[in-house]
């Protein structure tokens, strides 16, 4: 944590030291700083739209050092701003608009600017004629919902947009030469306008000959004509459609088999012909593609990944993708030669001592028309861990998925069916606390290889202006997962799981961005007979805490947990021997047990840094979350933790722009006590037995000598109370939780 704190402190000092230099770049000596920008009298346009139109911009955060930036008045652009606003209004029909300005001196060198707008009365449409619509019913349909109407404002921008929409619809319905001619007369005295739109559809045409010209370089052609025509989905005799031609071009590009795709009407074709011949010119790309990467992460230590793609694996250009990922390099067996190069969090995780890997082979169908129902088949093998929670080993698995199985939904989605044979390894204390499997035989049963068959449906809708560094729009992710014996799963692997994420991005003044995020999830056991509190496999439980949820908590440590302690005291009460730990006992590790219900909310403001604002941002955030078990009598379900059930942790950090997305360095503050939970002691192996003892304070489980010579003492069965609470440092720095993440966390 110390290097991270030093880094943030150094950046803050550097920002203050260079703030003067940054101000000199934006404001020269003698310039006047614009402290505020106001608009008065505007009714047609909101102030936000007007502020985006003018060049004059106020200082961010009142010019405060480090988090703010000074902006000064440019007299030339200030005069042009008046013209910009008047032009905006006049195009909307407000010909009498007048814009005045007022400059108020706040203090020497600092001013406030007010634009006073007198909009006047708009010009209204008294006559609107759409001519040529009787040529065909489809022509009338193309003119539906025209944006202007009699009595409405004469908006020239809307007129041009309506004309363009009308022409585009006609060219998508078979009229390749369609045009719409616009004419209007205005009366500035009466503030009226007469508008006439003449539709000239021309000759309706169908697709004729579709010629293919393929450049394969020096090699023989790999992709057949049948594959090309199948991907385009254009047929001779179809009505001409500009949209269909664009879709065909996109489909060919997305097969990834061509470097260049060009679809154009035949140049020697006479104008006005009722047949449109197409020429498709293609340049084939390389058959093979390989990618690789090496990186480092807080919990993964060193990691690497690679892929090999064959773009023409089967006759119809099906793709074969071989993928491999490896993490925990340097720490996990057998590549465990450099543990000192790994972060302390990873070294404290027992499941990081095993190399994590994922390898897969995928055969993917090339893109079809309309991007609908694209199938793929994957075979995989993996060993993956969840920090301090479990290790999932899957020797073999397979998945059949189809993209956009329900095109009517109009949102990107994937339906998949996955079957795998695997087992989940976790701490003995985890199985004892969550599943009441406290003896070795019961734990072995739960950790045996099981067949998991799951049906999954996911929806992803992204409407952001930049996938790597969004400042506007939203992202929605929904996922539903079902496993039961009805679809081939073992009886112990039955559940219903639903999760959802929604993120909003909004640009603020001065280059700042506000990010809001909401995540929720619920899991039911029982498969075809869902019930709250039913058995849920460890790998399907919900976890929270860490850089993508509540940053004041370490990875997976928000919510129910049990503790493994290094020592305990032996008490004798009424002739009974009891093993008990107290709050001073050293906690070897926390074992998150997860939950079946999750709610997380995040609010973050990202502010441009005075130093290299395009490269660096300063973030201030507040995270809130709750993870719990509903409808269960599990001993790990309820915590005797004081304070609010929803934990809120504030914090700050920096964002560094990179080609892979933002590098996020955060410090979250956690002012809460550690939650109370059951405490266990893992005794060393004796006579082939490694017992697990409940050592929670106040437990009444007596310990007696074993009847087997040389065997360790045995503890009676019973509930292990949630009465152990580790001590926590009270210093400010001890309550800070650092985290590093690459890319958007939510």
XYZ file of C-alpha atoms in Angstrom:
746
model
C 0.000 0.000 0.000
C 2.871 2.407 0.794
C 4.148 2.692 -2.816
C 0.601 3.459 -3.967
C 0.125 6.156 -1.307
C 3.485 7.671 -2.231
C 2.485 7.710 -5.910
C -0.773 9.570 -5.215
C 0.984 12.017 -2.900
C 3.668 12.731 -5.497
C 1.057 13.378 -8.180
C -0.810 15.776 -5.894
C 2.405 17.726 -5.103
C 3.327 17.778 -8.782
C -0.132 19.087 -9.673
C 0.187 21.975 -7.208
C 3.711 22.779 -8.317
C 2.714 22.987 -11.951
C -0.674 24.622 -11.520
C 0.744 28.041 -12.322
C 2.223 26.757 -15.560
C -1.082 25.196 -16.554
C -2.873 28.492 -15.815
C -0.434 30.460 -17.946
C -1.238 28.205 -20.890
C -4.964 28.907 -20.630
C -4.827 32.538 -19.467
C -2.150 35.021 -20.456
C -1.202 37.958 -18.278
C -3.881 40.627 -18.403
C -6.633 38.242 -19.525
C -9.886 38.096 -17.604
C -10.986 34.792 -16.120
C -14.566 33.718 -16.872
C -15.906 32.522 -13.542
C -19.521 31.869 -14.653
C -21.580 31.725 -17.854
C -25.349 32.388 -17.738
C -28.235 32.462 -20.220
C -31.355 34.542 -19.634
C -34.601 34.614 -21.625
C -34.124 31.316 -23.420
C -37.242 29.182 -23.790
C -36.720 27.222 -27.010
C -33.291 25.825 -26.088
C -32.040 24.746 -22.648
C -28.951 26.392 -21.214
C -26.914 23.212 -21.713
C -27.543 23.273 -25.477
C -26.660 26.970 -25.696
C -23.463 26.459 -23.681
C -22.414 23.758 -26.147
C -22.935 26.205 -29.029
C -20.683 29.020 -27.812
C -16.882 28.972 -27.575
C -16.689 30.960 -24.343
C -16.315 28.528 -21.431
C -16.190 29.215 -17.678
C -13.476 27.927 -15.380
C -14.051 24.483 -13.949
C -14.763 24.294 -10.229
C -14.314 28.061 -9.920
C -10.657 27.758 -10.895
C -9.670 25.879 -7.752
C -6.119 24.519 -7.848
C -5.510 20.849 -8.644
C -9.158 19.962 -9.380
C -10.063 23.037 -11.450
C -8.860 24.786 -14.603
C -8.947 28.493 -15.412
C -10.633 29.669 -18.613
C -10.277 33.244 -19.864
C -12.198 35.472 -22.254
C -11.257 35.528 -25.939
C -12.731 38.844 -27.260
C -12.849 37.622 -30.876
C -14.663 34.391 -30.052
C -16.938 36.294 -27.667
C -18.241 38.406 -30.564
C -18.674 35.305 -32.688
C -20.662 33.651 -29.904
C -23.409 36.226 -30.392
C -23.530 35.340 -34.096
C -23.549 31.613 -33.307
C -26.544 31.927 -31.006
C -28.497 34.103 -33.446
C -27.796 31.682 -36.311
C -28.980 28.766 -34.168
C -32.289 30.490 -33.450
C -32.857 31.737 -36.990
C -32.510 28.256 -38.425
C -35.221 27.243 -35.959
C -37.542 29.938 -37.296
C -36.873 32.778 -34.840
C -35.882 35.467 -37.342
C -36.272 38.372 -34.893
C -33.935 36.935 -32.260
C -31.583 39.386 -30.541
C -28.690 38.413 -28.287
C -27.149 40.914 -25.880
C -24.260 40.378 -23.509
C -23.487 41.589 -20.024
C -20.050 41.395 -18.433
C -20.049 41.609 -14.626
C -16.788 42.183 -12.775
C -16.589 39.831 -9.777
C -13.150 41.059 -8.741
C -10.096 42.340 -10.596
C -9.319 39.920 -13.400
C -12.446 37.792 -12.828
C -15.757 38.273 -14.666
C -19.170 36.683 -15.151
C -20.834 36.680 -18.584
C -24.580 36.722 -19.219
C -26.161 36.169 -22.637
C -29.608 37.788 -22.689
C -31.762 36.294 -25.453
C -34.890 37.910 -26.827
C -36.309 35.151 -28.954
C -39.244 37.020 -30.465
C -42.088 35.305 -32.276
C -41.192 32.331 -34.498
C -42.090 32.021 -38.147
C -45.044 29.659 -38.591
C -45.957 27.367 -41.483
C -49.242 28.385 -43.131
C -49.101 25.889 -46.041
C -47.318 22.561 -46.478
C -47.516 20.558 -49.699
C -45.966 17.118 -50.233
C -46.168 16.484 -53.991
C -45.612 13.224 -55.870
C -46.835 10.873 -53.133
C -49.523 9.346 -55.359
C -46.953 7.572 -57.508
C -47.060 4.468 -55.320
C -48.379 3.422 -51.873
C -44.800 2.816 -50.695
C -43.965 6.429 -51.593
C -46.762 7.640 -49.306
C -45.512 5.306 -46.574
C -42.011 6.785 -46.881
C -43.413 10.265 -46.162
C -44.993 9.261 -42.847
C -44.309 11.368 -39.746
C -42.794 14.251 -41.759
C -41.379 16.584 -39.073
C -43.155 19.793 -40.268
C -46.861 20.571 -40.045
C -49.166 23.510 -40.713
C -49.159 25.811 -37.704
C -45.791 24.572 -36.530
C -42.509 26.490 -36.392
C -40.645 26.809 -39.684
C -37.516 24.892 -38.666
C -35.101 24.623 -41.574
C -33.028 22.015 -39.778
C -36.093 19.807 -39.355
C -37.027 20.414 -43.011
C -33.642 19.179 -44.220
C -33.749 16.187 -41.874
C -37.244 15.261 -43.088
C -36.152 15.473 -46.717
C -33.099 13.272 -46.060
C -35.222 10.689 -44.224
C -37.748 10.617 -47.071
C -35.040 10.062 -49.704
C -33.319 7.379 -47.623
C -36.564 5.445 -47.173
C -37.313 5.548 -50.895
C -33.828 4.325 -51.791
C -34.316 1.449 -49.366
C -37.651 0.528 -50.994
C -36.444 0.146 -54.586
C -35.980 3.667 -55.985
C -32.177 4.097 -56.403
C -32.456 7.563 -58.007
C -35.086 9.005 -55.654
C -34.862 12.702 -54.800
C -36.966 15.224 -52.883
C -36.870 18.860 -53.997
C -37.561 21.515 -51.367
C -38.945 25.005 -52.002
C -40.334 27.588 -49.607
C -41.420 31.216 -49.521
C -41.389 33.380 -46.414
C -43.136 36.552 -45.323
C -40.937 38.272 -42.748
C -43.642 40.827 -41.904
C -46.350 38.281 -41.153
C -43.798 35.692 -39.970
C -45.274 32.984 -42.201
C -43.801 30.394 -44.540
C -45.207 28.240 -47.338
C -43.293 24.963 -47.827
C -43.397 22.624 -50.807
C -41.622 19.255 -51.043
C -41.697 17.569 -54.466
C -40.918 13.851 -54.390
C -39.270 12.530 -57.574
C -38.925 8.765 -57.042
C -37.759 7.911 -60.555
C -37.897 4.345 -61.835
C -38.270 1.534 -59.322
C -35.558 -1.055 -59.836
C -34.659 -4.599 -58.892
C -31.288 -6.223 -58.452
C -29.962 -7.840 -61.579
C -26.616 -9.555 -62.091
C -24.328 -9.645 -59.019
C -20.762 -10.043 -60.317
C -17.928 -11.116 -57.996
C -14.347 -9.974 -58.507
C -12.045 -11.551 -55.919
C -8.343 -10.727 -55.584
C -6.600 -13.574 -53.768
C -3.061 -12.326 -54.404
C -0.644 -15.045 -55.457
C -2.537 -17.775 -53.628
C -5.517 -19.770 -54.737
C -8.890 -18.502 -53.645
C -9.983 -19.738 -50.224
C -13.519 -18.388 -49.965
C -15.965 -19.738 -52.524
C -18.562 -17.729 -54.437
C -21.306 -19.613 -52.602
C -19.925 -18.482 -49.247
C -19.733 -14.863 -50.399
C -23.298 -14.854 -51.722
C -24.549 -16.584 -48.584
C -23.006 -13.892 -46.377
C -24.341 -11.026 -48.509
C -27.918 -12.392 -48.651
C -28.563 -10.364 -51.836
C -30.509 -12.098 -54.584
C -31.275 -11.259 -58.176
C -34.862 -10.064 -58.400
C -34.971 -8.412 -54.967
C -36.011 -4.766 -54.840
C -33.028 -2.448 -54.747
C -32.177 -1.329 -51.194
C -29.259 0.901 -50.226
C -29.509 -0.406 -46.645
C -29.344 -4.040 -47.812
C -26.189 -3.265 -49.796
C -24.566 -1.645 -46.759
C -25.584 -4.618 -44.591
C -24.089 -7.000 -47.142
C -20.828 -5.070 -47.119
C -20.726 -5.150 -43.313
C -21.477 -8.897 -43.281
C -18.561 -9.591 -45.599
C -16.214 -7.500 -43.468
C -17.310 -9.299 -40.309
C -16.413 -12.698 -41.734
C -12.850 -11.413 -41.215
C -11.866 -13.168 -44.454
C -11.419 -10.000 -46.545
C -9.123 -6.992 -46.287
C -11.240 -4.884 -48.639
C -14.926 -5.036 -49.581
C -16.603 -2.782 -52.142
C -20.177 -3.126 -53.452
C -21.153 -0.665 -56.177
C -23.703 -0.490 -59.030
C -22.217 -1.346 -62.413
C -20.683 1.865 -63.801
C -21.715 1.130 -67.408
C -25.361 0.724 -66.486
C -27.649 3.393 -68.049
C -29.390 5.802 -65.663
C -33.091 5.175 -65.137
C -32.882 1.439 -65.844
C -35.292 -0.779 -63.902
C -32.474 -3.288 -63.277
C -29.447 -2.488 -61.114
C -26.434 -4.722 -61.640
C -23.927 -4.909 -58.781
C -20.184 -5.433 -58.851
C -18.647 -6.895 -55.695
C -14.888 -6.339 -55.461
C -13.108 -8.284 -52.710
C -9.514 -8.592 -51.554
C -8.917 -11.703 -49.466
C -7.002 -11.375 -46.215
C -4.581 -13.737 -44.530
C -5.940 -17.097 -43.540
C -4.135 -17.208 -40.198
C -4.037 -14.629 -37.431
C -2.151 -14.821 -34.132
C -2.229 -12.558 -31.098
C -0.523 -12.579 -27.744
C -0.046 -10.471 -24.644
C 1.737 -10.354 -21.312
C 0.673 -8.340 -18.264
C 0.578 -8.029 -14.501
C -2.403 -7.618 -12.181
C -2.910 -7.194 -8.448
C -4.542 -10.590 -7.893
C -3.281 -12.455 -10.971
C 0.441 -11.615 -10.620
C 1.946 -12.177 -14.084
C -0.460 -13.338 -16.746
C -0.317 -14.057 -20.444
C -2.752 -14.885 -23.191
C -2.657 -15.864 -26.834
C -4.930 -16.854 -29.697
C -4.609 -18.462 -33.117
C -7.374 -18.092 -35.714
C -7.983 -20.018 -38.913
C -10.429 -17.928 -40.972
C -11.229 -20.730 -43.419
C -11.449 -23.866 -41.317
C -14.478 -25.405 -43.064
C -15.963 -24.974 -46.578
C -18.243 -22.035 -45.694
C -15.476 -19.936 -44.054
C -16.197 -21.136 -40.538
C -13.574 -19.818 -38.147
C -11.475 -21.958 -35.838
C -10.212 -20.066 -32.797
C -7.656 -21.520 -30.384
C -7.376 -19.487 -27.187
C -5.236 -19.809 -24.088
C -4.924 -17.731 -20.905
C -2.610 -18.301 -17.951
C -2.426 -16.321 -14.701
C -0.739 -16.609 -11.286
C 2.607 -16.945 -13.107
C 5.398 -16.607 -10.570
C 3.178 -17.762 -7.714
C 1.093 -20.731 -8.865
C 2.444 -24.254 -9.156
C 4.172 -25.306 -11.441
C 5.223 -21.768 -12.549
C 5.893 -20.536 -9.020
C 9.473 -19.334 -9.276
C 9.073 -15.616 -8.464
C 6.639 -15.080 -5.555
C 8.375 -11.858 -4.461
C 7.311 -10.205 -7.718
C 3.642 -10.762 -6.873
C 1.490 -8.439 -4.800
C 0.870 -9.273 -1.150
C -2.852 -9.845 -1.687
C -2.123 -12.621 -4.181
C 0.459 -14.234 -1.880
C -2.083 -14.395 0.968
C -4.636 -16.235 -1.185
C -4.366 -20.039 -0.857
C -5.942 -20.530 -4.295
C -3.257 -18.432 -5.994
C -0.757 -21.194 -5.247
C -2.206 -23.145 -8.170
C -1.669 -21.928 -11.716
C -4.901 -20.626 -13.250
C -5.483 -21.392 -16.910
C -8.177 -21.446 -19.570
C -7.798 -23.086 -22.964
C -10.499 -23.415 -25.600
C -11.216 -24.386 -29.188
C -14.122 -22.601 -30.883
C -15.709 -23.170 -34.276
C -17.758 -20.139 -35.277
C -20.230 -19.755 -38.098
C -19.547 -16.686 -40.292
C -21.891 -13.741 -39.988
C -25.238 -14.205 -41.638
C -27.709 -11.737 -43.045
C -29.107 -9.282 -40.494
C -26.573 -10.520 -37.922
C -29.126 -13.002 -36.583
C -28.678 -16.477 -35.103
C -24.918 -16.895 -35.503
C -23.910 -20.218 -33.864
C -20.594 -21.249 -32.310
C -19.318 -24.412 -30.617
C -16.608 -24.335 -27.917
C -14.632 -27.036 -26.114
C -12.624 -25.874 -23.097
C -10.615 -26.856 -20.050
C -9.790 -24.590 -17.127
C -8.628 -24.091 -13.583
C -9.890 -20.776 -12.230
C -10.025 -19.335 -8.733
C -12.101 -16.766 -6.897
C -9.991 -14.753 -4.476
C -9.968 -16.440 -1.031
C -13.264 -18.185 -1.838
C -12.744 -21.270 -4.010
C -10.806 -22.998 -6.797
C -12.806 -24.381 -9.718
C -11.225 -27.224 -11.743
C -12.921 -28.125 -15.040
C -10.998 -30.818 -16.942
C -13.446 -30.746 -19.847
C -16.422 -28.681 -20.861
C -18.362 -27.576 -23.907
C -20.747 -24.796 -24.900
C -23.092 -24.232 -27.817
C -24.109 -20.594 -28.222
C -26.226 -18.599 -30.635
C -26.035 -14.824 -30.949
C -29.268 -12.885 -31.335
C -31.545 -15.932 -31.055
C -34.604 -13.675 -30.875
C -34.054 -10.878 -33.456
C -37.416 -9.360 -32.563
C -35.886 -8.255 -29.254
C -33.821 -5.611 -31.131
C -30.978 -5.813 -28.602
C -27.759 -7.874 -28.855
C -28.174 -11.126 -26.955
C -26.682 -14.604 -26.631
C -28.305 -17.916 -25.771
C -25.935 -20.712 -24.720
C -26.036 -24.231 -23.360
C -22.975 -25.312 -21.396
C -21.998 -28.716 -20.046
C -18.893 -29.259 -17.947
C -17.406 -31.855 -15.656
C -15.625 -30.257 -12.731
C -15.203 -29.805 -9.019
C -14.952 -26.879 -6.643
C -12.309 -26.801 -3.919
C -12.695 -24.526 -0.903
C -11.592 -24.185 2.690
C -12.981 -26.844 5.073
C -14.364 -23.945 7.125
C -16.333 -22.758 4.091
C -18.119 -26.097 3.680
C -18.692 -26.410 7.404
C -20.188 -22.921 7.776
C -22.255 -22.818 4.596
C -23.243 -26.441 3.913
C -22.889 -27.974 7.392
C -20.272 -30.366 5.977
C -17.816 -30.329 8.875
C -16.350 -33.829 8.557
C -13.910 -34.974 5.912
C -16.338 -37.446 4.327
C -19.029 -34.798 3.751
C -16.513 -32.329 2.324
C -15.107 -34.958 -0.029
C -18.634 -35.618 -1.318
C -19.183 -31.938 -2.098
C -15.784 -31.595 -3.785
C -16.088 -34.567 -6.110
C -16.389 -34.157 -9.878
C -19.964 -33.217 -10.827
C -21.691 -32.646 -14.125
C -22.986 -29.101 -14.464
C -25.380 -28.331 -17.324
C -26.582 -24.743 -17.543
C -28.783 -22.801 -19.920
C -27.847 -19.121 -20.059
C -29.319 -16.053 -21.738
C -27.533 -12.699 -21.680
C -28.350 -9.265 -23.061
C -25.838 -6.466 -23.593
C -26.928 -3.051 -24.796
C -24.179 -0.442 -25.144
C -25.037 3.141 -26.050
C -21.817 4.988 -25.190
C -19.861 7.517 -27.198
C -16.469 5.888 -26.543
C -16.014 2.220 -25.538
C -12.642 2.877 -23.843
C -13.352 6.223 -22.161
C -17.091 6.942 -22.250
C -18.403 10.360 -21.318
C -22.003 9.902 -22.399
C -24.585 7.183 -22.838
C -25.395 4.011 -20.949
C -24.617 0.299 -20.768
C -27.048 -2.422 -19.718
C -26.097 -6.042 -19.018
C -28.573 -8.725 -17.969
C -27.819 -12.400 -17.403
C -30.096 -15.327 -16.483
C -28.645 -18.785 -15.762
C -30.524 -22.040 -15.053
C -29.215 -25.498 -14.133
C -31.312 -28.553 -13.279
C -31.568 -32.281 -13.841
C -34.107 -31.513 -16.566
C -31.310 -30.234 -18.837
C -28.655 -32.725 -17.746
C -27.142 -31.372 -14.532
C -26.345 -33.448 -11.437
C -28.767 -33.190 -8.521
C -26.207 -31.246 -6.481
C -25.739 -28.690 -9.267
C -29.195 -27.115 -9.533
C -29.842 -23.398 -9.265
C -31.395 -20.308 -10.865
C -29.231 -17.193 -11.042
C -30.004 -13.716 -12.290
C -27.710 -10.673 -12.360
C -27.958 -7.217 -13.867
C -25.733 -4.172 -14.381
C -26.677 -0.674 -15.492
C -24.137 2.123 -15.993
C -24.808 5.749 -16.916
C -22.250 8.281 -18.170
C -22.919 11.997 -18.392
C -20.572 14.774 -19.469
C -20.404 17.815 -17.212
C -18.955 21.252 -17.760
C -15.202 21.616 -17.894
C -14.531 18.140 -19.248
C -15.765 16.320 -16.128
C -17.783 13.099 -16.315
C -20.354 11.726 -13.869
C -20.631 7.925 -13.722
C -23.449 6.090 -11.955
C -23.680 2.317 -11.682
C -26.148 -0.136 -10.201
C -25.637 -3.893 -9.866
C -27.969 -6.506 -8.455
C -28.210 -10.261 -8.293
C -30.148 -13.108 -6.760
C -29.616 -16.880 -6.704
C -32.121 -19.611 -5.836
C -31.299 -23.256 -5.231
C -33.385 -26.131 -6.477
C -33.309 -25.777 -10.277
C -36.826 -26.576 -11.511
C -38.220 -26.020 -7.990
C -36.629 -22.693 -7.015
C -36.494 -21.956 -3.319
C -34.721 -19.308 -1.311
C -32.127 -20.870 0.946
C -31.710 -24.027 -1.158
C -28.321 -25.547 -1.906
C -26.253 -23.341 -4.238
C -22.904 -24.594 -5.622
C -19.999 -22.498 -4.294
C -19.001 -21.212 -7.760
C -22.506 -19.860 -8.389
C -22.809 -17.857 -5.161
C -22.540 -14.051 -5.283
C -19.505 -12.161 -4.009
C -18.743 -8.460 -3.529
C -15.903 -6.180 -2.545
C -12.961 -5.052 -4.661
C -12.203 -2.688 -7.576
C -15.401 -3.475 -9.531
C -17.929 -3.319 -6.669
C -17.317 -1.638 -3.284
C -13.753 -0.353 -3.303
C -13.461 0.228 0.424
C -13.453 -3.556 0.914
C -10.849 -5.987 -0.293
C -11.746 -8.467 -3.007
C -14.809 -10.575 -2.018
C -14.697 -9.416 1.631
C -18.020 -7.553 1.699
C -20.673 -9.756 3.278
C -20.704 -13.081 5.120
C -17.344 -14.625 6.006
C -15.656 -17.064 8.363
C -12.147 -16.833 9.816
C -9.192 -19.172 10.032
C -7.108 -18.382 13.139
C -3.571 -19.429 14.005
C -4.147 -20.235 17.670
C -6.753 -20.816 20.343
C -7.020 -21.248 24.120
C -8.154 -24.370 25.928
C -10.827 -23.795 28.573
C -12.147 -26.328 31.048
C -15.689 -25.686 32.272
C -17.592 -28.194 34.388
C -15.159 -30.889 33.366
C -15.586 -30.166 29.643
C -12.681 -29.167 27.397
C -13.477 -26.275 25.027
C -11.374 -24.704 22.281
C -11.917 -20.939 22.080
C -10.184 -18.020 20.404
C -10.392 -14.398 21.462
C -10.160 -11.130 19.526
C -6.383 -11.067 20.013
C -5.918 -14.319 18.091
C -4.074 -13.810 14.825
C -6.331 -14.246 11.803
C -4.527 -16.237 9.155
C -7.088 -15.441 6.495
C -10.662 -14.441 5.821
C -12.813 -16.968 3.936
C -15.664 -15.223 2.096
C -18.741 -17.438 1.987
C -20.722 -15.316 -0.466
C -24.466 -14.878 -0.471
C -27.616 -15.340 -2.531
C -28.647 -11.675 -2.770
C -26.561 -8.681 -3.853
C -27.104 -4.953 -4.374
C -24.276 -2.521 -5.230
C -24.350 1.151 -6.229
C -21.496 3.404 -7.360
C -21.302 7.144 -7.986
C -18.100 8.616 -9.394
C -17.018 12.034 -10.674
C -14.054 12.050 -13.048
C -12.318 15.425 -13.284
C -9.602 16.431 -15.773
C -6.195 16.876 -14.191
C -4.429 20.249 -14.518
C -1.463 18.241 -15.769
C -2.046 16.549 -19.140
C -5.862 16.496 -18.795
C -6.212 14.195 -21.809
C -3.958 11.656 -20.135
C -4.825 11.982 -16.446
C -8.079 12.320 -14.542
C -8.831 12.661 -10.858
C -11.738 10.584 -9.565
C -13.869 11.072 -6.464
C -16.317 8.291 -5.677
C -18.701 6.745 -3.181
C -19.624 3.054 -3.262
C -22.467 1.338 -1.434
C -23.334 -2.327 -1.209
C -24.941 -5.169 0.670
C -24.466 -8.919 0.264
C -26.543 -11.303 2.320
C -28.398 -14.634 2.405
C -32.182 -14.597 2.216
C -34.423 -17.345 3.559
C -31.702 -19.588 4.936
C -30.807 -20.909 8.356
C -27.134 -21.211 7.453
C -24.883 -20.151 10.291
C -22.980 -17.885 7.911
C -26.166 -16.174 6.807
C -26.535 -13.610 9.576
C -23.762 -11.472 11.000
C -23.768 -9.872 14.415
C -22.171 -6.779 12.890
C -23.100 -3.395 14.292
C -23.775 -0.462 12.030
C -25.827 -0.091 8.851
C -26.533 -3.161 6.769
C -25.646 -1.221 3.603
C -21.972 -0.286 3.693
C -20.870 3.023 2.137
C -17.190 3.643 1.398
C -15.909 6.912 -0.132
C -12.588 7.317 -1.879
C -10.536 8.925 -4.609
C -8.134 7.863 -7.303
C -6.553 8.647 -10.633
C -7.321 7.518 -14.189
C -4.499 7.117 -16.708
C -5.484 6.831 -20.366
C -3.956 3.910 -22.279
C -4.625 2.031 -25.551
C -6.234 -0.739 -23.460
C -8.596 1.539 -21.559
C -8.201 3.594 -18.414
C -5.705 2.408 -15.798
C -7.583 2.958 -12.534
C -5.725 3.454 -9.259
C -8.114 3.892 -6.324
C -7.991 4.338 -2.570
C -11.233 3.453 -0.791
C -11.855 4.352 2.849
C -13.535 1.732 5.036
C -14.597 3.076 8.426
C -16.472 -0.034 9.540
C -15.532 -2.708 12.026
C -14.716 -6.130 10.652
C -17.839 -8.320 10.574
C -18.312 -11.019 13.166
C -18.264 -14.602 11.981
C -17.414 -18.147 12.943
C -13.758 -18.911 13.755
C -12.054 -22.189 12.875
C -8.673 -23.735 13.426
C -7.138 -26.084 10.854
C -5.256 -28.641 12.940
C -2.175 -30.314 11.437
C -2.400 -33.816 10.052
C -2.329 -36.515 12.738
C -2.661 -40.228 12.038
C -4.017 -39.404 8.593
C -6.652 -37.017 9.951
C -6.626 -33.176 9.755
C -9.500 -32.083 11.997
C -11.298 -28.761 11.754
C -12.120 -27.244 15.139
C -14.703 -24.533 15.844
C -12.955 -22.024 18.138
C -15.486 -19.170 18.171
C -15.648 -17.351 21.510
C -18.360 -18.760 23.757
C -18.893 -21.949 21.753
C -20.090 -24.935 23.787
C -18.733 -27.745 21.592
C -16.732 -29.983 23.874
C -13.554 -31.683 22.708
C -12.837 -35.264 23.780
C -10.058 -37.716 23.234
C -10.427 -39.948 20.202
C -11.052 -43.645 20.639
C -8.392 -44.358 18.007
C -4.815 -44.456 19.339
C -2.701 -41.598 17.954
C -5.714 -39.836 16.415
C -6.389 -36.167 17.276
C -9.150 -35.156 19.697
C -12.683 -35.017 18.326
C -15.103 -32.113 18.702
C -18.791 -32.748 19.115
C -21.057 -31.691 16.289
C -23.100 -28.538 16.568
C -23.487 -24.933 15.520
C -20.353 -22.778 15.434
C -21.497 -19.301 16.547
C -20.708 -16.075 14.691
C -19.007 -14.570 17.709
C -15.443 -13.960 16.518
C -14.487 -10.452 15.437
C -10.833 -9.755 14.561
C -9.310 -6.528 15.805
C -8.665 -3.830 13.264
C -6.227 -0.938 13.268
C -7.699 2.453 14.046
C -5.240 4.580 12.076
C -6.449 6.408 8.972
C -3.981 4.694 6.636
C -4.960 1.267 7.962
C -8.517 1.885 6.809
C -7.519 2.676 3.224
C -7.878 -0.098 0.673
C -5.833 0.320 -2.545
C -6.861 -1.272 -5.838
C -5.657 -1.209 -9.430
C -7.782 -2.048 -12.467
C -7.399 -1.709 -16.240
C -10.449 -0.774 -18.296
C -13.970 0.189 -17.281
C -14.890 -1.383 -13.944
C -18.608 -0.907 -14.556
